[in-house]
mmCIF file of N, CA and C in Angstrom:
data_model
loop_
_atom_site.group_PDB
_atom_site.id
_atom_site.type_symbol
_atom_site.label_atom_id
_atom_site.label_comp_id
_atom_site.label_asym_id
_atom_site.label_seq_id
_atom_site.Cartn_x
_atom_site.Cartn_y
_atom_site.Cartn_z
ATOM 1 N N UNK P 1114 0.806 -1.187 0.000
ATOM 2 C CA UNK P 1114 0.000 0.000 0.000
ATOM 3 C C UNK P 1114 0.857 1.263 0.000
ATOM 4 N N UNK P 1115 1.968 1.286 0.734
ATOM 5 C CA UNK P 1115 2.806 2.474 0.790
ATOM 6 C C UNK P 1115 3.486 2.745 -0.541
ATOM 7 N N UNK P 1116 3.745 1.711 -1.316
ATOM 8 C CA UNK P 1116 4.357 1.907 -2.627
ATOM 9 C C UNK P 1116 3.388 2.618 -3.563
ATOM 10 N N UNK P 1117 2.088 2.437 -3.349
ATOM 11 C CA UNK P 1117 1.084 3.036 -4.219
ATOM 12 C C UNK P 1117 0.880 4.526 -3.941
ATOM 13 N N UNK P 1118 1.116 4.971 -2.699
ATOM 14 C CA UNK P 1118 0.873 6.374 -2.350
ATOM 15 C C UNK P 1118 1.697 7.345 -3.193
ATOM 16 N N UNK P 1119 3.007 7.137 -3.337
ATOM 17 C CA UNK P 1119 3.769 8.077 -4.174
ATOM 18 C C UNK P 1119 3.297 8.087 -5.630
ATOM 19 N N UNK P 1120 2.948 6.926 -6.136
ATOM 20 C CA UNK P 1120 2.481 6.836 -7.513
ATOM 21 C C UNK P 1120 1.142 7.554 -7.675
ATOM 22 N N UNK P 1121 0.245 7.363 -6.716
ATOM 23 C CA UNK P 1121 -1.061 8.014 -6.766
ATOM 24 C C UNK P 1121 -0.899 9.528 -6.649
ATOM 25 N N UNK P 1122 -0.019 9.961 -5.756
ATOM 26 C CA UNK P 1122 0.226 11.394 -5.592
ATOM 27 C C UNK P 1122 0.809 12.000 -6.863
ATOM 28 N N UNK P 1123 1.764 11.326 -7.465
ATOM 29 C CA UNK P 1123 2.364 11.801 -8.711
ATOM 30 C C UNK P 1123 1.311 11.898 -9.812
ATOM 31 N N UNK P 1124 0.462 10.897 -9.890
ATOM 32 C CA UNK P 1124 -0.593 10.899 -10.903
ATOM 33 C C UNK P 1124 -1.587 12.038 -10.657
ATOM 34 N N UNK P 1125 -1.930 12.278 -9.401
ATOM 35 C CA UNK P 1125 -2.857 13.364 -9.070
ATOM 36 C C UNK P 1125 -2.260 14.721 -9.435
ATOM 37 N N UNK P 1126 -0.975 14.922 -9.138
ATOM 38 C CA UNK P 1126 -0.311 16.179 -9.473
ATOM 39 C C UNK P 1126 -0.269 16.366 -10.984
ATOM 40 N N UNK P 1127 0.024 15.312 -11.712
ATOM 41 C CA UNK P 1127 0.062 15.371 -13.175
ATOM 42 C C UNK P 1127 -1.311 15.749 -13.737
ATOM 43 N N UNK P 1128 -2.359 15.141 -13.207
ATOM 44 C CA UNK P 1128 -3.711 15.454 -13.677
ATOM 45 C C UNK P 1128 -4.095 16.894 -13.347
ATOM 46 N N UNK P 1129 -3.700 17.365 -12.163
ATOM 47 C CA UNK P 1129 -3.987 18.745 -11.778
ATOM 48 C C UNK P 1129 -3.299 19.729 -12.721
ATOM 49 N N UNK P 1130 -2.037 19.464 -13.055
ATOM 50 C CA UNK P 1130 -1.314 20.329 -13.988
ATOM 51 C C UNK P 1130 -1.997 20.341 -15.351
ATOM 52 N N UNK P 1131 -2.449 19.182 -15.790
ATOM 53 C CA UNK P 1131 -3.126 19.087 -17.084
ATOM 54 C C UNK P 1131 -4.450 19.858 -17.066
ATOM 55 N N UNK P 1132 -5.188 19.743 -15.966
ATOM 56 C CA UNK P 1132 -6.444 20.486 -15.848
ATOM 57 C C UNK P 1132 -6.198 21.991 -15.869
ATOM 58 N N UNK P 1133 -5.184 22.454 -15.148
ATOM 59 C CA UNK P 1133 -4.855 23.880 -15.147
ATOM 60 C C UNK P 1133 -4.492 24.355 -16.547
ATOM 61 N N UNK P 1134 -3.727 23.542 -17.262
ATOM 62 C CA UNK P 1134 -3.332 23.894 -18.626
ATOM 63 C C UNK P 1134 -4.568 23.989 -19.522
ATOM 64 N N UNK P 1135 -5.479 23.028 -19.389
ATOM 65 C CA UNK P 1135 -6.700 23.035 -20.196
ATOM 66 C C UNK P 1135 -7.571 24.253 -19.893
ATOM 67 N N UNK P 1136 -7.691 24.604 -18.617
ATOM 68 C CA UNK P 1136 -8.486 25.772 -18.237
ATOM 69 C C UNK P 1136 -7.864 27.038 -18.812
ATOM 70 N N UNK P 1137 -6.543 27.157 -18.719
ATOM 71 C CA UNK P 1137 -5.858 28.336 -19.261
ATOM 72 C C UNK P 1137 -6.086 28.449 -20.769
ATOM 73 N N UNK P 1138 -6.020 27.328 -21.470
ATOM 74 C CA UNK P 1138 -6.250 27.340 -22.919
ATOM 75 C C UNK P 1138 -7.690 27.737 -23.239
ATOM 76 N N UNK P 1139 -8.640 27.226 -22.480
ATOM 77 C CA UNK P 1139 -10.041 27.558 -22.718
ATOM 78 C C UNK P 1139 -10.311 29.038 -22.462
ATOM 79 N N UNK P 1140 -9.673 29.591 -21.427
ATOM 80 C CA UNK P 1140 -9.860 31.013 -21.147
ATOM 81 C C UNK P 1140 -9.298 31.875 -22.267
ATOM 82 N N UNK P 1141 -8.178 31.456 -22.854
ATOM 83 C CA UNK P 1141 -7.608 32.203 -23.974
ATOM 84 C C UNK P 1141 -8.529 32.166 -25.180
ATOM 85 N N UNK P 1142 -9.144 31.029 -25.421
ATOM 86 C CA UNK P 1142 -10.006 30.869 -26.587
ATOM 87 C C UNK P 1142 -11.401 31.437 -26.360
ATOM 88 N N UNK P 1143 -11.783 31.541 -25.133
ATOM 89 C CA UNK P 1143 -13.141 31.954 -24.814
ATOM 90 C C UNK P 1143 -13.332 33.442 -25.073
ATOM 91 N N UNK P 1144 -14.563 33.811 -25.297
ATOM 92 C CA UNK P 1144 -14.870 35.220 -25.518
ATOM 93 C C UNK P 1144 -15.353 35.878 -24.230
ATOM 94 N N UNK P 1145 -15.084 35.252 -23.088
ATOM 95 C CA UNK P 1145 -15.493 35.840 -21.816
ATOM 96 C C UNK P 1145 -14.767 37.153 -21.593
ATOM 97 N N UNK P 1146 -15.510 38.101 -21.173
ATOM 98 C CA UNK P 1146 -14.967 39.435 -20.928
ATOM 99 C C UNK P 1146 -15.212 39.719 -19.453
ATOM 100 N N UNK P 1147 -14.285 39.265 -18.607
ATOM 101 C CA UNK P 1147 -14.462 39.339 -17.162
ATOM 102 C C UNK P 1147 -13.330 40.149 -16.550
ATOM 103 N N UNK P 1148 -13.654 41.062 -15.634
ATOM 104 C CA UNK P 1148 -12.607 41.846 -14.970
ATOM 105 C C UNK P 1148 -11.684 40.963 -14.137
ATOM 106 N N UNK P 1149 -10.418 41.327 -14.096
ATOM 107 C CA UNK P 1149 -9.468 40.595 -13.259
ATOM 108 C C UNK P 1149 -9.463 41.198 -11.864
ATOM 109 N N UNK P 1150 -8.779 40.536 -10.954
ATOM 110 C CA UNK P 1150 -8.698 41.016 -9.576
ATOM 111 C C UNK P 1150 -7.667 42.129 -9.426
ATOM 112 N N UNK P 1151 -6.789 42.282 -10.405
ATOM 113 C CA UNK P 1151 -5.712 43.269 -10.333
ATOM 114 C C UNK P 1151 -6.081 44.534 -11.098
ATOM 115 N N UNK P 1152 -5.601 45.669 -10.593
ATOM 116 C CA UNK P 1152 -5.759 46.921 -11.325
ATOM 117 C C UNK P 1152 -4.812 46.906 -12.520
ATOM 118 N N UNK P 1153 -5.342 47.246 -13.692
ATOM 119 C CA UNK P 1153 -4.573 47.129 -14.931
ATOM 120 C C UNK P 1153 -4.812 48.347 -15.813
ATOM 121 N N UNK P 1154 -3.735 48.825 -16.444
ATOM 122 C CA UNK P 1154 -3.827 49.802 -17.536
ATOM 123 C C UNK P 1154 -2.858 49.330 -18.608
ATOM 124 N N UNK P 1155 -3.394 48.958 -19.759
ATOM 125 C CA UNK P 1155 -2.574 48.490 -20.878
ATOM 126 C C UNK P 1155 -2.955 49.310 -22.105
ATOM 127 N N UNK P 1156 -1.944 49.753 -22.838
ATOM 128 C CA UNK P 1156 -2.191 50.467 -24.092
ATOM 129 C C UNK P 1156 -1.420 49.765 -25.200
ATOM 130 N N UNK P 1157 -2.136 49.371 -26.247
ATOM 131 C CA UNK P 1157 -1.531 48.740 -27.414
ATOM 132 C C UNK P 1157 -1.811 49.600 -28.640
ATOM 133 N N UNK P 1158 -0.815 49.701 -29.503
ATOM 134 C CA UNK P 1158 -0.992 50.459 -30.742
ATOM 135 C C UNK P 1158 -1.821 49.651 -31.730
ATOM 136 N N UNK P 1159 -2.686 50.339 -32.450
ATOM 137 C CA UNK P 1159 -3.476 49.742 -33.529
ATOM 138 C C UNK P 1159 -3.024 50.375 -34.837
ATOM 139 N N UNK P 1160 -3.626 49.940 -35.923
ATOM 140 C CA UNK P 1160 -3.340 50.572 -37.212
ATOM 141 C C UNK P 1160 -3.821 52.015 -37.180
ATOM 142 N N UNK P 1161 -3.070 52.875 -37.839
ATOM 143 C CA UNK P 1161 -3.493 54.271 -37.945
ATOM 144 C C UNK P 1161 -4.651 54.374 -38.925
ATOM 145 N N UNK P 1162 -5.602 55.231 -38.594
ATOM 146 C CA UNK P 1162 -6.765 55.456 -39.445
ATOM 147 C C UNK P 1162 -6.706 56.904 -39.918
ATOM 148 N N UNK P 1163 -6.580 57.105 -41.236
ATOM 149 C CA UNK P 1163 -6.510 58.466 -41.806
ATOM 150 C C UNK P 1163 -5.436 59.306 -41.125
ATOM 151 N N UNK P 1164 -4.257 58.750 -40.988
ATOM 152 C CA UNK P 1164 -3.120 59.431 -40.357
ATOM 153 C C UNK P 1164 -3.371 59.797 -38.896
ATOM 154 N N UNK P 1165 -4.320 59.152 -38.260
ATOM 155 C CA UNK P 1165 -4.586 59.393 -36.848
ATOM 156 C C UNK P 1165 -4.119 58.177 -36.051
ATOM 157 N N UNK P 1166 -3.402 58.426 -34.963
ATOM 158 C CA UNK P 1166 -2.904 57.345 -34.107
ATOM 159 C C UNK P 1166 -4.079 56.712 -33.371
ATOM 160 N N UNK P 1167 -4.193 55.399 -33.469
ATOM 161 C CA UNK P 1167 -5.254 54.666 -32.796
ATOM 162 C C UNK P 1167 -4.628 53.695 -31.810
ATOM 163 N N UNK P 1168 -5.151 53.691 -30.584
ATOM 164 C CA UNK P 1168 -4.653 52.789 -29.552
ATOM 165 C C UNK P 1168 -5.824 52.046 -28.928
ATOM 166 N N UNK P 1169 -5.531 50.835 -28.461
ATOM 167 C CA UNK P 1169 -6.523 50.052 -27.728
ATOM 168 C C UNK P 1169 -6.098 50.051 -26.271
ATOM 169 N N UNK P 1170 -6.974 50.523 -25.403
ATOM 170 C CA UNK P 1170 -6.665 50.569 -23.980
ATOM 171 C C UNK P 1170 -7.492 49.518 -23.255
ATOM 172 N N UNK P 1171 -6.873 48.872 -22.302
ATOM 173 C CA UNK P 1171 -7.567 47.933 -21.432
ATOM 174 C C UNK P 1171 -7.391 48.425 -20.010
ATOM 175 N N UNK P 1172 -8.493 48.615 -19.327
ATOM 176 C CA UNK P 1172 -8.487 49.118 -17.965
ATOM 177 C C UNK P 1172 -9.282 48.152 -17.109
ATOM 178 N N UNK P 1173 -8.760 47.833 -15.948
ATOM 179 C CA UNK P 1173 -9.476 46.996 -14.998
ATOM 180 C C UNK P 1173 -9.269 47.594 -13.614
ATOM 181 N N UNK P 1174 -10.369 47.855 -12.902
ATOM 182 C CA UNK P 1174 -10.266 48.486 -11.580
ATOM 183 C C UNK P 1174 -11.568 48.288 -10.812
ATOM 184 N N UNK P 1175 -11.570 48.797 -9.578
ATOM 185 C CA UNK P 1175 -12.786 48.792 -8.770
ATOM 186 C C UNK P 1175 -13.838 49.654 -9.463
ATOM 187 N N UNK P 1176 -15.071 49.191 -9.441
ATOM 188 C CA UNK P 1176 -16.157 49.973 -10.014
ATOM 189 C C UNK P 1176 -16.523 51.099 -9.051
ATOM 190 N N UNK P 1177 -16.962 52.209 -9.601
ATOM 191 C CA UNK P 1177 -17.429 53.343 -8.799
ATOM 192 C C UNK P 1177 -18.347 54.190 -9.676
ATOM 193 N N UNK P 1178 -19.203 54.984 -9.058
ATOM 194 C CA UNK P 1178 -20.181 55.761 -9.837
ATOM 195 C C UNK P 1178 -19.556 56.713 -10.848
ATOM 196 N N UNK P 1179 -18.393 57.265 -10.551
ATOM 197 C CA UNK P 1179 -17.806 58.274 -11.439
ATOM 198 C C UNK P 1179 -16.836 57.688 -12.466
ATOM 199 N N UNK P 1180 -16.744 56.372 -12.563
ATOM 200 C CA UNK P 1180 -15.715 55.762 -13.409
ATOM 201 C C UNK P 1180 -15.836 56.176 -14.875
ATOM 202 N N UNK P 1181 -17.019 56.111 -15.443
ATOM 203 C CA UNK P 1181 -17.169 56.470 -16.865
ATOM 204 C C UNK P 1181 -16.821 57.930 -17.108
ATOM 205 N N UNK P 1182 -17.257 58.807 -16.228
ATOM 206 C CA UNK P 1182 -16.935 60.228 -16.362
ATOM 207 C C UNK P 1182 -15.424 60.439 -16.251
ATOM 208 N N UNK P 1183 -14.792 59.736 -15.300
ATOM 209 C CA UNK P 1183 -13.351 59.881 -15.111
ATOM 210 C C UNK P 1183 -12.574 59.366 -16.326
ATOM 211 N N UNK P 1184 -13.019 58.239 -16.895
ATOM 212 C CA UNK P 1184 -12.371 57.718 -18.104
ATOM 213 C C UNK P 1184 -12.522 58.706 -19.258
ATOM 214 N N UNK P 1185 -13.708 59.251 -19.404
ATOM 215 C CA UNK P 1185 -13.958 60.225 -20.469
ATOM 216 C C UNK P 1185 -13.063 61.452 -20.315
ATOM 217 N N UNK P 1186 -12.934 61.948 -19.096
ATOM 218 C CA UNK P 1186 -12.080 63.120 -18.847
ATOM 219 C C UNK P 1186 -10.624 62.814 -19.150
ATOM 220 N N UNK P 1187 -10.175 61.619 -18.782
ATOM 221 C CA UNK P 1187 -8.783 61.236 -19.038
ATOM 222 C C UNK P 1187 -8.503 61.191 -20.536
ATOM 223 N N UNK P 1188 -9.428 60.639 -21.295
ATOM 224 C CA UNK P 1188 -9.248 60.536 -22.747
ATOM 225 C C UNK P 1188 -9.321 61.919 -23.393
ATOM 226 N N UNK P 1189 -10.232 62.743 -22.946
ATOM 227 C CA UNK P 1189 -10.349 64.098 -23.491
ATOM 228 C C UNK P 1189 -9.149 64.963 -23.134
ATOM 229 N N UNK P 1190 -8.437 64.614 -22.058
ATOM 230 C CA UNK P 1190 -7.267 65.407 -21.656
ATOM 231 C C UNK P 1190 -6.146 65.340 -22.692
ATOM 232 N N UNK P 1191 -6.178 64.326 -23.560
ATOM 233 C CA UNK P 1191 -5.195 64.224 -24.648
ATOM 234 C C UNK P 1191 -5.884 64.397 -26.006
ATOM 235 N N UNK P 1192 -7.046 65.050 -26.001
ATOM 236 C CA UNK P 1192 -7.841 65.294 -27.199
ATOM 237 C C UNK P 1192 -8.153 63.994 -27.948
ATOM 238 N N UNK P 1193 -8.383 62.919 -27.202
ATOM 239 C CA UNK P 1193 -8.737 61.643 -27.810
ATOM 240 C C UNK P 1193 -10.241 61.484 -27.898
ATOM 241 N N UNK P 1194 -10.663 60.528 -28.721
ATOM 242 C CA UNK P 1194 -12.082 60.201 -28.798
ATOM 243 C C UNK P 1194 -12.221 58.688 -28.930
ATOM 244 N N UNK P 1195 -13.208 58.154 -28.256
ATOM 245 C CA UNK P 1195 -13.446 56.712 -28.243
ATOM 246 C C UNK P 1195 -14.267 56.352 -29.476
ATOM 247 N N UNK P 1196 -13.778 55.357 -30.233
ATOM 248 C CA UNK P 1196 -14.539 54.909 -31.401
ATOM 249 C C UNK P 1196 -15.138 53.521 -31.176
ATOM 250 N N UNK P 1197 -14.695 52.846 -30.121
ATOM 251 C CA UNK P 1197 -15.261 51.540 -29.780
ATOM 252 C C UNK P 1197 -15.042 51.319 -28.293
ATOM 253 N N UNK P 1198 -16.063 50.783 -27.618
ATOM 254 C CA UNK P 1198 -15.948 50.530 -26.181
ATOM 255 C C UNK P 1198 -16.667 49.237 -25.823
ATOM 256 N N UNK P 1199 -16.054 48.489 -24.933
ATOM 257 C CA UNK P 1199 -16.667 47.288 -24.380
ATOM 258 C C UNK P 1199 -16.361 47.294 -22.893
ATOM 259 N N UNK P 1200 -17.412 47.174 -22.084
ATOM 260 C CA UNK P 1200 -17.234 47.218 -20.632
ATOM 261 C C UNK P 1200 -18.026 46.100 -19.980
ATOM 262 N N UNK P 1201 -17.479 45.611 -18.855
ATOM 263 C CA UNK P 1201 -18.177 44.607 -18.055
ATOM 264 C C UNK P 1201 -17.881 44.875 -16.589
ATOM 265 N N UNK P 1202 -18.903 44.718 -15.767
ATOM 266 C CA UNK P 1202 -18.741 44.863 -14.322
ATOM 267 C C UNK P 1202 -19.237 43.592 -13.661
ATOM 268 N N UNK P 1203 -18.374 42.993 -12.850
ATOM 269 C CA UNK P 1203 -18.707 41.769 -12.130
ATOM 270 C C UNK P 1203 -18.131 41.875 -10.728
ATOM 271 N N UNK P 1204 -18.970 41.695 -9.740
ATOM 272 C CA UNK P 1204 -18.498 41.656 -8.361
ATOM 273 C C UNK P 1204 -17.765 42.906 -7.909
ATOM 274 N N UNK P 1205 -18.203 44.064 -8.371
ATOM 275 C CA UNK P 1205 -17.578 45.312 -7.955
ATOM 276 C C UNK P 1205 -16.309 45.676 -8.709
ATOM 277 N N UNK P 1206 -15.954 44.896 -9.732
ATOM 278 C CA UNK P 1206 -14.787 45.185 -10.566
ATOM 279 C C UNK P 1206 -15.272 45.481 -11.974
ATOM 280 N N UNK P 1207 -14.604 46.403 -12.646
ATOM 281 C CA UNK P 1207 -14.965 46.774 -14.013
ATOM 282 C C UNK P 1207 -13.772 46.581 -14.929
ATOM 283 N N UNK P 1208 -14.060 46.048 -16.110
ATOM 284 C CA UNK P 1208 -13.056 45.940 -17.169
ATOM 285 C C UNK P 1208 -13.589 46.717 -18.360
ATOM 286 N N UNK P 1209 -12.726 47.544 -18.938
ATOM 287 C CA UNK P 1209 -13.112 48.323 -20.114
ATOM 288 C C UNK P 1209 -12.028 48.193 -21.167
ATOM 289 N N UNK P 1210 -12.443 47.897 -22.380
ATOM 290 C CA UNK P 1210 -11.546 47.940 -23.534
ATOM 291 C C UNK P 1210 -12.057 49.055 -24.431
ATOM 292 N N UNK P 1211 -11.200 50.033 -24.648
ATOM 293 C CA UNK P 1211 -11.575 51.208 -25.423
ATOM 294 C C UNK P 1211 -10.607 51.387 -26.576
ATOM 295 N N UNK P 1212 -11.127 51.609 -27.766
ATOM 296 C CA UNK P 1212 -10.293 51.973 -28.902
ATOM 297 C C UNK P 1212 -10.385 53.488 -29.016
ATOM 298 N N UNK P 1213 -9.217 54.127 -28.904
ATOM 299 C CA UNK P 1213 -9.155 55.587 -28.829
ATOM 300 C C UNK P 1213 -8.363 56.134 -30.003
ATOM 301 N N UNK P 1214 -8.923 57.136 -30.680
ATOM 302 C CA UNK P 1214 -8.221 57.849 -31.745
ATOM 303 C C UNK P 1214 -7.655 59.117 -31.131
ATOM 304 N N UNK P 1215 -6.338 59.315 -31.296
ATOM 305 C CA UNK P 1215 -5.680 60.473 -30.702
ATOM 306 C C UNK P 1215 -5.592 61.657 -31.649
ATOM 307 N N UNK P 1216 -5.861 61.479 -32.904
ATOM 308 C CA UNK P 1216 -5.872 62.606 -33.839
ATOM 309 C C UNK P 1216 -4.543 62.810 -34.532
ATOM 310 N N UNK P 1217 -4.563 63.680 -35.552
ATOM 311 C CA UNK P 1217 -3.366 63.924 -36.362
ATOM 312 C C UNK P 1217 -2.311 64.684 -35.587
ATOM 313 N N UNK P 1218 -2.728 65.672 -34.809
ATOM 314 C CA UNK P 1218 -1.756 66.474 -34.062
ATOM 315 C C UNK P 1218 -1.180 65.684 -32.895
ATOM 316 N N UNK P 1219 -1.974 64.779 -32.350
ATOM 317 C CA UNK P 1219 -1.529 63.983 -31.214
ATOM 318 C C UNK P 1219 -1.134 62.599 -31.692
ATOM 319 N N UNK P 1220 -0.852 61.723 -30.766
ATOM 320 C CA UNK P 1220 -0.573 60.347 -31.141
ATOM 321 C C UNK P 1220 0.878 59.976 -31.067
ATOM 322 N N UNK P 1221 1.739 60.922 -30.744
ATOM 323 C CA UNK P 1221 3.140 60.589 -30.559
ATOM 324 C C UNK P 1221 3.340 59.873 -29.239
ATOM 325 N N UNK P 1222 4.572 59.448 -29.007
ATOM 326 C CA UNK P 1222 4.890 58.748 -27.765
ATOM 327 C C UNK P 1222 4.523 59.591 -26.545
ATOM 328 N N UNK P 1223 4.732 60.900 -26.651
ATOM 329 C CA UNK P 1223 4.427 61.792 -25.528
ATOM 330 C C UNK P 1223 2.940 61.747 -25.194
ATOM 331 N N UNK P 1224 2.098 61.795 -26.219
ATOM 332 C CA UNK P 1224 0.654 61.794 -26.003
ATOM 333 C C UNK P 1224 0.163 60.448 -25.477
ATOM 334 N N UNK P 1225 0.733 59.366 -25.985
ATOM 335 C CA UNK P 1225 0.358 58.041 -25.496
ATOM 336 C C UNK P 1225 0.782 57.904 -24.034
ATOM 337 N N UNK P 1226 1.948 58.427 -23.697
ATOM 338 C CA UNK P 1226 2.409 58.412 -22.309
ATOM 339 C C UNK P 1226 1.493 59.216 -21.402
ATOM 340 N N UNK P 1227 1.044 60.385 -21.887
ATOM 341 C CA UNK P 1227 0.109 61.205 -21.105
ATOM 342 C C UNK P 1227 -1.214 60.472 -20.898
ATOM 343 N N UNK P 1228 -1.685 59.795 -21.945
ATOM 344 C CA UNK P 1228 -2.924 59.031 -21.831
ATOM 345 C C UNK P 1228 -2.768 57.926 -20.793
ATOM 346 N N UNK P 1229 -1.646 57.221 -20.842
ATOM 347 C CA UNK P 1229 -1.428 56.129 -19.885
ATOM 348 C C UNK P 1229 -1.379 56.666 -18.455
ATOM 349 N N UNK P 1230 -0.702 57.788 -18.246
ATOM 350 C CA UNK P 1230 -0.651 58.381 -16.898
ATOM 351 C C UNK P 1230 -2.044 58.800 -16.431
ATOM 352 N N UNK P 1231 -2.824 59.386 -17.330
ATOM 353 C CA UNK P 1231 -4.177 59.818 -16.969
ATOM 354 C C UNK P 1231 -5.058 58.621 -16.622
ATOM 355 N N UNK P 1232 -4.933 57.542 -17.401
ATOM 356 C CA UNK P 1232 -5.731 56.347 -17.121
ATOM 357 C C UNK P 1232 -5.289 55.678 -15.828
ATOM 358 N N UNK P 1233 -3.980 55.687 -15.551
ATOM 359 C CA UNK P 1233 -3.501 55.134 -14.276
ATOM 360 C C UNK P 1233 -4.067 55.923 -13.105
ATOM 361 N N UNK P 1234 -4.154 57.241 -13.258
ATOM 362 C CA UNK P 1234 -4.737 58.069 -12.199
ATOM 363 C C UNK P 1234 -6.199 57.695 -11.971
ATOM 364 N N UNK P 1235 -6.920 57.399 -13.047
ATOM 365 C CA UNK P 1235 -8.317 56.979 -12.921
ATOM 366 C C UNK P 1235 -8.397 55.639 -12.203
ATOM 367 N N UNK P 1236 -7.569 54.696 -12.623
ATOM 368 C CA UNK P 1236 -7.582 53.361 -12.024
ATOM 369 C C UNK P 1236 -7.232 53.429 -10.540
ATOM 370 N N UNK P 1237 -6.260 54.262 -10.220
ATOM 371 C CA UNK P 1237 -5.839 54.398 -8.823
ATOM 372 C C UNK P 1237 -6.737 55.356 -8.056
ATOM 373 N N UNK P 1238 -7.734 55.945 -8.752
ATOM 374 C CA UNK P 1238 -8.711 56.856 -8.169
ATOM 375 C C UNK P 1238 -8.038 58.035 -7.476
ATOM 376 N N UNK P 1239 -7.014 58.554 -8.106
ATOM 377 C CA UNK P 1239 -6.324 59.721 -7.558
ATOM 378 C C UNK P 1239 -7.039 60.987 -7.993
ATOM 379 N N UNK P 1240 -7.041 61.951 -7.152
ATOM 380 C CA UNK P 1240 -7.729 63.216 -7.427
ATOM 381 C C UNK P 1240 -6.818 64.163 -8.186
ATOM 382 N N UNK P 1241 -6.507 63.823 -9.419
ATOM 383 C CA UNK P 1241 -5.697 64.686 -10.280
ATOM 384 C C UNK P 1241 -6.570 65.232 -11.400
ATOM 385 N N UNK P 1242 -7.780 65.584 -11.034
ATOM 386 C CA UNK P 1242 -8.720 66.020 -12.056
ATOM 387 C C UNK P 1242 -9.555 64.871 -12.565
ATOM 388 N N UNK P 1243 -9.310 63.669 -12.048
ATOM 389 C CA UNK P 1243 -10.058 62.504 -12.504
ATOM 390 C C UNK P 1243 -10.685 61.753 -11.347
ATOM 391 N N UNK P 1244 -10.840 62.376 -10.189
ATOM 392 C CA UNK P 1244 -11.421 61.703 -9.035
ATOM 393 C C UNK P 1244 -12.903 61.974 -8.929
ATOM 394 N N UNK P 1245 -13.563 61.271 -8.018
ATOM 395 C CA UNK P 1245 -15.009 61.432 -7.893
ATOM 396 C C UNK P 1245 -15.386 62.770 -7.271
ATOM 397 N N UNK P 1246 -14.482 63.405 -6.503
ATOM 398 C CA UNK P 1246 -14.800 64.680 -5.869
ATOM 399 C C UNK P 1246 -14.125 65.864 -6.540
ATOM 400 N N UNK P 1247 -13.190 65.613 -7.420
ATOM 401 C CA UNK P 1247 -12.452 66.707 -8.039
ATOM 402 C C UNK P 1247 -12.559 66.555 -9.546
ATOM 403 N N UNK P 1248 -12.930 67.642 -10.212
ATOM 404 C CA UNK P 1248 -13.074 67.600 -11.665
ATOM 405 C C UNK P 1248 -12.476 68.872 -12.230
ATOM 406 N N UNK P 1249 -11.444 68.723 -13.028
ATOM 407 C CA UNK P 1249 -10.800 69.857 -13.676
ATOM 408 C C UNK P 1249 -10.386 70.937 -12.674
ATOM 409 N N UNK P 1250 -9.877 70.484 -11.532
ATOM 410 C CA UNK P 1250 -9.324 71.402 -10.553
ATOM 411 C C UNK P 1250 -10.347 72.093 -9.672
ATOM 412 N N UNK P 1251 -11.625 71.835 -9.872
ATOM 413 C CA UNK P 1251 -12.649 72.454 -9.029
ATOM 414 C C UNK P 1251 -13.279 71.382 -8.159
ATOM 415 N N UNK P 1252 -13.493 71.721 -6.898
ATOM 416 C CA UNK P 1252 -14.077 70.768 -5.962
ATOM 417 C C UNK P 1252 -15.601 70.867 -6.019
ATOM 418 N N UNK P 1253 -16.222 69.697 -6.108
ATOM 419 C CA UNK P 1253 -17.672 69.621 -6.073
ATOM 420 C C UNK P 1253 -18.059 68.930 -4.780
ATOM 421 N N UNK P 1254 -19.092 69.321 -4.157
ATOM 422 C CA UNK P 1254 -19.419 68.635 -2.918
ATOM 423 C C UNK P 1254 -20.712 69.020 -2.418
#
């Protein structure tokens, strides 16, 4: 019986690893759009449209009433406009994928960096003009 325990344990560990691998593959293939537990700001470059820089942003953070307004303000701070948006909220967490056009005058590395900083401020809920109590330097209350 003792000889079987190590073999059974090894087999169980092998099956567990295989199950984890299968789940990871299914999640990659799946079209589930679920927020993660971690705060995230990712910006990826897309093809330029009519000489305008286009980026895809992925944001994941705690949900709050002012989140959409704060995201809009952050994007407008770099004269960007959203041409596609997908959002999901589950269990108090929100995930948003936004395709943003930065325009002909904008779209350089500097502008993309400014957008990323503004979105990070939103995700971290910092009052830099993107908080729930502060908007464009004026306090509302």
